Amino acid sequence: IPDKRIPADKIIALIGKLHRQGKVKKVNFLGGEPTINPGLEKLVNHCKELGLTVKVITNGSNEMPAQIDEASVSIKLFNDELHLMHTGKPLKPVLANIVKMYRNGVKLDISTVYIPGLNDEDIAKIAEFIASIDPKIHFHIIGYVEVPGAPWRKPTNHEVINVVEKARKYLVKVTWSNVTAEQIKYNSIRLL
């Protein structure tokens, strides 16, 4: 399979051009898992040399480049065995990387997808973990959007609000969303 990544040098040239035109102040690295891109550190360093704010949107399983300013980390499950089974990655490095980023001054926000019957109890545990670092870290709970053939169902708004209330026992800022596949499709079409 050919490598479909855009070479780091092309991205650097584009960021440089946008910076010279005054069109960029912040760069978000996301899509797939940006931390597995071998050029990420080079890209981050270039952005920092230009004085840009850098955010990485990640699953947190890999270490972040030291120079990032912000990170949005998704914690899938809080049970190590289930996390490994559903993501292929152990949970402990995710938690350790979150703590390390916070200690390095990275501004964090954390999210999880709430799937009824799979991670109901995990939401409060994730919130408690986040609070052990800093109860002011923003936590966003996303209602699962059904995928054809998957064994899970979409939560009701009442169910999402129930787990949000559990998380709010630990954290200052907990937000939530619970959109349908139709809403995502409609909004995606409207944006094109």
PDB file of C-alpha atoms in Angstrom:
ATOM      1  CA  ILE A   1       0.000   0.000   0.000  1.00  0.00           C
ATOM      2  CA  PRO A   2       1.507   3.332  -0.969  1.00  0.00           C
ATOM      3  CA  ASP A   3       2.143   5.867   1.803  1.00  0.00           C
ATOM      4  CA  LYS A   4      -0.724   8.370   1.618  1.00  0.00           C
ATOM      5  CA  ARG A   5       0.796  10.872   4.024  1.00  0.00           C
ATOM      6  CA  ILE A   6       1.639  14.297   2.711  1.00  0.00           C
ATOM      7  CA  PRO A   7       5.408  14.770   3.110  1.00  0.00           C
ATOM      8  CA  ALA A   8       6.356  16.957   6.091  1.00  0.00           C
ATOM      9  CA  ASP A   9       8.256  19.366   3.831  1.00  0.00           C
ATOM     10  CA  LYS A  10       5.080  20.122   1.823  1.00  0.00           C
ATOM     11  CA  ILE A  11       3.125  20.776   5.011  1.00  0.00           C
ATOM     12  CA  ILE A  12       5.937  22.986   6.334  1.00  0.00           C
ATOM     13  CA  ALA A  13       5.884  24.993   3.095  1.00  0.00           C
ATOM     14  CA  LEU A  14       2.108  25.445   3.316  1.00  0.00           C
ATOM     15  CA  ILE A  15       2.228  26.489   6.985  1.00  0.00           C
ATOM     16  CA  GLY A  16       5.038  28.927   6.181  1.00  0.00           C
ATOM     17  CA  LYS A  17       3.053  30.433   3.305  1.00  0.00           C
ATOM     18  CA  LEU A  18      -0.091  30.831   5.430  1.00  0.00           C
ATOM     19  CA  HIS A  19       1.977  32.325   8.268  1.00  0.00           C
ATOM     20  CA  ARG A  20       3.597  34.897   5.954  1.00  0.00           C
ATOM     21  CA  GLN A  21       0.114  35.859   4.744  1.00  0.00           C
ATOM     22  CA  GLY A  22      -1.037  36.281   8.356  1.00  0.00           C
ATOM     23  CA  LYS A  23      -3.675  33.562   7.952  1.00  0.00           C
ATOM     24  CA  VAL A  24      -2.627  31.168  10.694  1.00  0.00           C
ATOM     25  CA  LYS A  25      -2.022  31.524  14.421  1.00  0.00           C
ATOM     26  CA  LYS A  26      -2.763  27.980  15.537  1.00  0.00           C
ATOM     27  CA  VAL A  27      -2.189  24.572  13.958  1.00  0.00           C
ATOM     28  CA  ASN A  28      -4.153  21.456  14.929  1.00  0.00           C
ATOM     29  CA  PHE A  29      -2.683  18.070  14.063  1.00  0.00           C
ATOM     30  CA  LEU A  30      -5.374  15.398  13.796  1.00  0.00           C
ATOM     31  CA  GLY A  31      -6.777  12.688  11.597  1.00  0.00           C
ATOM     32  CA  GLY A  32      -6.086   9.074  12.152  1.00  0.00           C
ATOM     33  CA  GLU A  33      -3.487   9.227  14.900  1.00  0.00           C
ATOM     34  CA  PRO A  34      -1.018  12.088  14.308  1.00  0.00           C
ATOM     35  CA  THR A  35       1.523  10.777  16.822  1.00  0.00           C
ATOM     36  CA  ILE A  36       2.386   7.836  14.552  1.00  0.00           C
ATOM     37  CA  ASN A  37       3.459  10.206  11.764  1.00  0.00           C
ATOM     38  CA  PRO A  38       7.270  10.185  11.736  1.00  0.00           C
ATOM     39  CA  GLY A  39       7.293  13.837  10.627  1.00  0.00           C
ATOM     40  CA  LEU A  40       5.155  15.171  13.490  1.00  0.00           C
ATOM     41  CA  GLU A  41       8.025  16.393  15.654  1.00  0.00           C
ATOM     42  CA  LYS A  42       9.580  18.233  12.699  1.00  0.00           C
ATOM     43  CA  LEU A  43       6.202  19.851  11.940  1.00  0.00           C
ATOM     44  CA  VAL A  44       5.646  20.869  15.552  1.00  0.00           C
ATOM     45  CA  ASN A  45       9.129  22.342  15.835  1.00  0.00           C
ATOM     46  CA  HIS A  46       8.596  24.361  12.652  1.00  0.00           C
ATOM     47  CA  CYS A  47       5.291  25.722  13.942  1.00  0.00           C
ATOM     48  CA  LYS A  48       6.886  26.704  17.255  1.00  0.00           C
ATOM     49  CA  GLU A  49       9.746  28.466  15.406  1.00  0.00           C
ATOM     50  CA  LEU A  50       7.059  30.566  13.700  1.00  0.00           C
ATOM     51  CA  GLY A  51       5.458  31.353  17.068  1.00  0.00           C
ATOM     52  CA  LEU A  52       2.295  29.363  16.343  1.00  0.00           C
ATOM     53  CA  THR A  53       0.166  27.580  18.927  1.00  0.00           C
ATOM     54  CA  VAL A  54       0.183  23.820  18.355  1.00  0.00           C
ATOM     55  CA  LYS A  55      -2.568  21.380  19.335  1.00  0.00           C
ATOM     56  CA  VAL A  56      -2.564  17.616  18.833  1.00  0.00           C
ATOM     57  CA  ILE A  57      -5.823  15.672  18.771  1.00  0.00           C
ATOM     58  CA  THR A  58      -4.931  12.143  19.806  1.00  0.00           C
ATOM     59  CA  ASN A  59      -5.874   8.855  21.404  1.00  0.00           C
ATOM     60  CA  GLY A  60      -2.998   9.476  23.828  1.00  0.00           C
ATOM     61  CA  SER A  61      -1.353   6.084  23.398  1.00  0.00           C
ATOM     62  CA  ASN A  62       1.934   7.578  22.169  1.00  0.00           C
ATOM     63  CA  GLU A  63       4.153  10.276  23.638  1.00  0.00           C
ATOM     64  CA  MET A  64       3.616  13.801  22.383  1.00  0.00           C
ATOM     65  CA  PRO A  65       6.283  16.064  20.938  1.00  0.00           C
ATOM     66  CA  ALA A  66       7.606  18.161  23.831  1.00  0.00           C
ATOM     67  CA  GLN A  67       6.774  21.502  22.210  1.00  0.00           C
ATOM     68  CA  ILE A  68       2.981  21.187  21.914  1.00  0.00           C
ATOM     69  CA  ASP A  69       0.781  23.756  23.648  1.00  0.00           C
ATOM     70  CA  GLU A  70      -2.550  21.921  23.726  1.00  0.00           C
ATOM     71  CA  ALA A  71      -3.895  18.390  23.398  1.00  0.00           C
ATOM     72  CA  SER A  72      -7.318  16.895  23.023  1.00  0.00           C
ATOM     73  CA  VAL A  73      -7.169  13.297  24.231  1.00  0.00           C
ATOM     74  CA  SER A  74      -9.844  10.645  23.829  1.00  0.00           C
ATOM     75  CA  ILE A  75     -10.039   7.994  26.553  1.00  0.00           C
ATOM     76  CA  LYS A  76     -12.099   5.124  25.139  1.00  0.00           C
ATOM     77  CA  LEU A  77     -12.564   2.926  28.212  1.00  0.00           C
ATOM     78  CA  PHE A  78     -11.227   2.876  31.754  1.00  0.00           C
ATOM     79  CA  ASN A  79     -10.851  -0.898  32.007  1.00  0.00           C
ATOM     80  CA  ASP A  80      -7.389  -1.939  30.805  1.00  0.00           C
ATOM     81  CA  GLU A  81      -8.501  -5.289  29.392  1.00  0.00           C
ATOM     82  CA  LEU A  82     -11.447  -3.780  27.493  1.00  0.00           C
ATOM     83  CA  HIS A  83      -9.336  -0.833  26.333  1.00  0.00           C
ATOM     84  CA  LEU A  84      -6.768  -3.225  24.879  1.00  0.00           C
ATOM     85  CA  MET A  85      -9.479  -5.382  23.297  1.00  0.00           C
ATOM     86  CA  HIS A  86     -11.310  -2.455  21.650  1.00  0.00           C
ATOM     87  CA  THR A  87      -8.379  -0.211  20.708  1.00  0.00           C
ATOM     88  CA  GLY A  88      -5.445  -2.593  20.397  1.00  0.00           C
ATOM     89  CA  LYS A  89      -3.545  -0.395  22.882  1.00  0.00           C
ATOM     90  CA  PRO A  90      -3.173  -0.640  26.667  1.00  0.00           C
ATOM     91  CA  LEU A  91      -4.776   2.050  28.837  1.00  0.00           C
ATOM     92  CA  LYS A  92      -1.843   2.744  31.176  1.00  0.00           C
ATOM     93  CA  PRO A  93       0.318   4.597  28.613  1.00  0.00           C
ATOM     94  CA  VAL A  94      -2.676   6.799  27.736  1.00  0.00           C
ATOM     95  CA  LEU A  95      -3.110   7.800  31.380  1.00  0.00           C
ATOM     96  CA  ALA A  96       0.643   8.266  31.876  1.00  0.00           C
ATOM     97  CA  ASN A  97       0.879  10.470  28.770  1.00  0.00           C
ATOM     98  CA  ILE A  98      -2.013  12.636  30.004  1.00  0.00           C
ATOM     99  CA  VAL A  99      -0.274  13.153  33.353  1.00  0.00           C
ATOM    100  CA  LYS A 100       3.033  13.901  31.615  1.00  0.00           C
ATOM    101  CA  MET A 101       1.441  16.453  29.277  1.00  0.00           C
ATOM    102  CA  TYR A 102      -0.283  18.199  32.168  1.00  0.00           C
ATOM    103  CA  ARG A 103       2.973  18.357  34.147  1.00  0.00           C
ATOM    104  CA  ASN A 104       4.675  19.826  31.054  1.00  0.00           C
ATOM    105  CA  GLY A 105       2.124  22.654  30.960  1.00  0.00           C
ATOM    106  CA  VAL A 106       0.080  21.371  28.028  1.00  0.00           C
ATOM    107  CA  LYS A 107      -3.503  22.683  28.059  1.00  0.00           C
ATOM    108  CA  LEU A 108      -5.684  19.563  28.035  1.00  0.00           C
ATOM    109  CA  ASP A 109      -9.216  18.654  27.179  1.00  0.00           C
ATOM    110  CA  ILE A 110     -10.395  15.067  27.369  1.00  0.00           C
ATOM    111  CA  SER A 111     -13.294  13.301  25.700  1.00  0.00           C
ATOM    112  CA  THR A 112     -14.921   9.909  25.620  1.00  0.00           C
ATOM    113  CA  VAL A 113     -17.586   8.325  23.493  1.00  0.00           C
ATOM    114  CA  TYR A 114     -20.373   7.036  25.728  1.00  0.00           C
ATOM    115  CA  ILE A 115     -21.667   3.638  24.591  1.00  0.00           C
ATOM    116  CA  PRO A 116     -24.531   2.245  26.701  1.00  0.00           C
ATOM    117  CA  GLY A 117     -23.757  -1.237  27.945  1.00  0.00           C
ATOM    118  CA  LEU A 118     -20.035  -0.891  27.275  1.00  0.00           C
ATOM    119  CA  ASN A 119     -18.598   2.023  29.244  1.00  0.00           C
ATOM    120  CA  ASP A 120     -21.453   3.234  31.508  1.00  0.00           C
ATOM    121  CA  GLU A 121     -19.373   2.809  34.664  1.00  0.00           C
ATOM    122  CA  ASP A 122     -16.201   4.092  33.039  1.00  0.00           C
ATOM    123  CA  ILE A 123     -17.442   7.672  32.647  1.00  0.00           C
ATOM    124  CA  ALA A 124     -17.294   8.400  36.393  1.00  0.00           C
ATOM    125  CA  LYS A 125     -13.920   6.625  36.656  1.00  0.00           C
ATOM    126  CA  ILE A 126     -12.518   8.715  33.806  1.00  0.00           C
ATOM    127  CA  ALA A 127     -13.851  11.871  35.475  1.00  0.00           C
ATOM    128  CA  GLU A 128     -12.311  10.836  38.784  1.00  0.00           C
ATOM    129  CA  PHE A 129      -8.961  10.229  37.061  1.00  0.00           C
ATOM    130  CA  ILE A 130      -9.109  13.645  35.356  1.00  0.00           C
ATOM    131  CA  ALA A 131      -9.983  15.302  38.684  1.00  0.00           C
ATOM    132  CA  SER A 132      -6.959  13.651  40.294  1.00  0.00           C
ATOM    133  CA  ILE A 133      -4.846  15.691  37.866  1.00  0.00           C
ATOM    134  CA  ASP A 134      -6.933  18.888  37.856  1.00  0.00           C
ATOM    135  CA  PRO A 135     -10.713  19.163  38.311  1.00  0.00           C
ATOM    136  CA  LYS A 136     -10.728  22.154  35.930  1.00  0.00           C
ATOM    137  CA  ILE A 137      -9.725  20.080  32.880  1.00  0.00           C
ATOM    138  CA  HIS A 138     -12.593  20.127  30.364  1.00  0.00           C
ATOM    139  CA  PHE A 139     -14.285  16.737  29.827  1.00  0.00           C
ATOM    140  CA  HIS A 140     -16.607  16.214  26.854  1.00  0.00           C
ATOM    141  CA  ILE A 141     -18.884  13.180  26.635  1.00  0.00           C
ATOM    142  CA  ILE A 142     -20.004  12.219  23.143  1.00  0.00           C
ATOM    143  CA  GLY A 143     -23.027   9.991  22.602  1.00  0.00           C
ATOM    144  CA  TYR A 144     -22.167   7.029  20.412  1.00  0.00           C
ATOM    145  CA  VAL A 145     -23.403   7.300  16.823  1.00  0.00           C
ATOM    146  CA  GLU A 146     -24.622   3.927  15.600  1.00  0.00           C
ATOM    147  CA  VAL A 147     -22.512   2.117  13.054  1.00  0.00           C
ATOM    148  CA  PRO A 148     -24.220  -0.526  10.896  1.00  0.00           C
ATOM    149  CA  GLY A 149     -23.262  -4.004  12.074  1.00  0.00           C
ATOM    150  CA  ALA A 150     -21.883  -2.859  15.437  1.00  0.00           C
ATOM    151  CA  PRO A 151     -23.460  -4.438  18.531  1.00  0.00           C
ATOM    152  CA  TRP A 152     -24.067  -1.129  20.329  1.00  0.00           C
ATOM    153  CA  ARG A 153     -26.874   1.358  20.275  1.00  0.00           C
ATOM    154  CA  LYS A 154     -27.030   5.122  20.484  1.00  0.00           C
ATOM    155  CA  PRO A 155     -27.722   6.469  23.996  1.00  0.00           C
ATOM    156  CA  THR A 156     -30.795   8.537  24.730  1.00  0.00           C
ATOM    157  CA  ASN A 157     -30.274  12.122  25.842  1.00  0.00           C
ATOM    158  CA  HIS A 158     -31.488  11.051  29.293  1.00  0.00           C
ATOM    159  CA  GLU A 159     -28.757   8.389  29.477  1.00  0.00           C
ATOM    160  CA  VAL A 160     -26.077  10.868  28.391  1.00  0.00           C
ATOM    161  CA  ILE A 161     -27.259  13.424  30.945  1.00  0.00           C
ATOM    162  CA  ASN A 162     -27.152  10.710  33.615  1.00  0.00           C
ATOM    163  CA  VAL A 163     -23.449   9.952  32.988  1.00  0.00           C
ATOM    164  CA  VAL A 164     -22.695  13.677  32.637  1.00  0.00           C
ATOM    165  CA  GLU A 165     -24.131  14.252  36.123  1.00  0.00           C
ATOM    166  CA  LYS A 166     -21.899  11.474  37.479  1.00  0.00           C
ATOM    167  CA  ALA A 167     -18.861  13.127  35.891  1.00  0.00           C
ATOM    168  CA  ARG A 168     -19.844  16.541  37.266  1.00  0.00           C
ATOM    169  CA  LYS A 169     -19.417  15.174  40.794  1.00  0.00           C
ATOM    170  CA  TYR A 170     -15.673  15.293  40.083  1.00  0.00           C
ATOM    171  CA  LEU A 171     -15.135  17.999  37.478  1.00  0.00           C
ATOM    172  CA  VAL A 172     -15.886  21.682  37.013  1.00  0.00           C
ATOM    173  CA  LYS A 173     -16.505  21.608  33.238  1.00  0.00           C
ATOM    174  CA  VAL A 174     -18.316  18.658  31.685  1.00  0.00           C
ATOM    175  CA  THR A 175     -20.073  19.106  28.346  1.00  0.00           C
ATOM    176  CA  TRP A 176     -21.864  16.664  26.099  1.00  0.00           C
ATOM    177  CA  SER A 177     -23.204  16.053  22.612  1.00  0.00           C
ATOM    178  CA  ASN A 178     -25.501  13.369  21.260  1.00  0.00           C
ATOM    179  CA  VAL A 179     -26.064  13.810  17.551  1.00  0.00           C
ATOM    180  CA  THR A 180     -27.516  11.305  15.115  1.00  0.00           C
ATOM    181  CA  ALA A 181     -25.893   9.944  11.987  1.00  0.00           C
ATOM    182  CA  GLU A 182     -28.479  11.890   9.984  1.00  0.00           C
ATOM    183  CA  GLN A 183     -27.486  15.155  11.682  1.00  0.00           C
ATOM    184  CA  ILE A 184     -23.822  14.488  10.955  1.00  0.00           C
ATOM    185  CA  LYS A 185     -24.598  13.698   7.319  1.00  0.00           C
ATOM    186  CA  TYR A 186     -26.857  16.743   6.963  1.00  0.00           C
ATOM    187  CA  ASN A 187     -24.325  19.102   8.534  1.00  0.00           C
ATOM    188  CA  SER A 188     -21.497  17.616   6.453  1.00  0.00           C
ATOM    189  CA  ILE A 189     -23.480  18.173   3.276  1.00  0.00           C
ATOM    190  CA  ARG A 190     -24.369  21.735   4.307  1.00  0.00           C
ATOM    191  CA  LEU A 191     -20.694  22.508   4.913  1.00  0.00           C
ATOM    192  CA  LEU A 192     -19.529  21.313   1.476  1.00  0.00           C
TER     193      LEU A 192
END
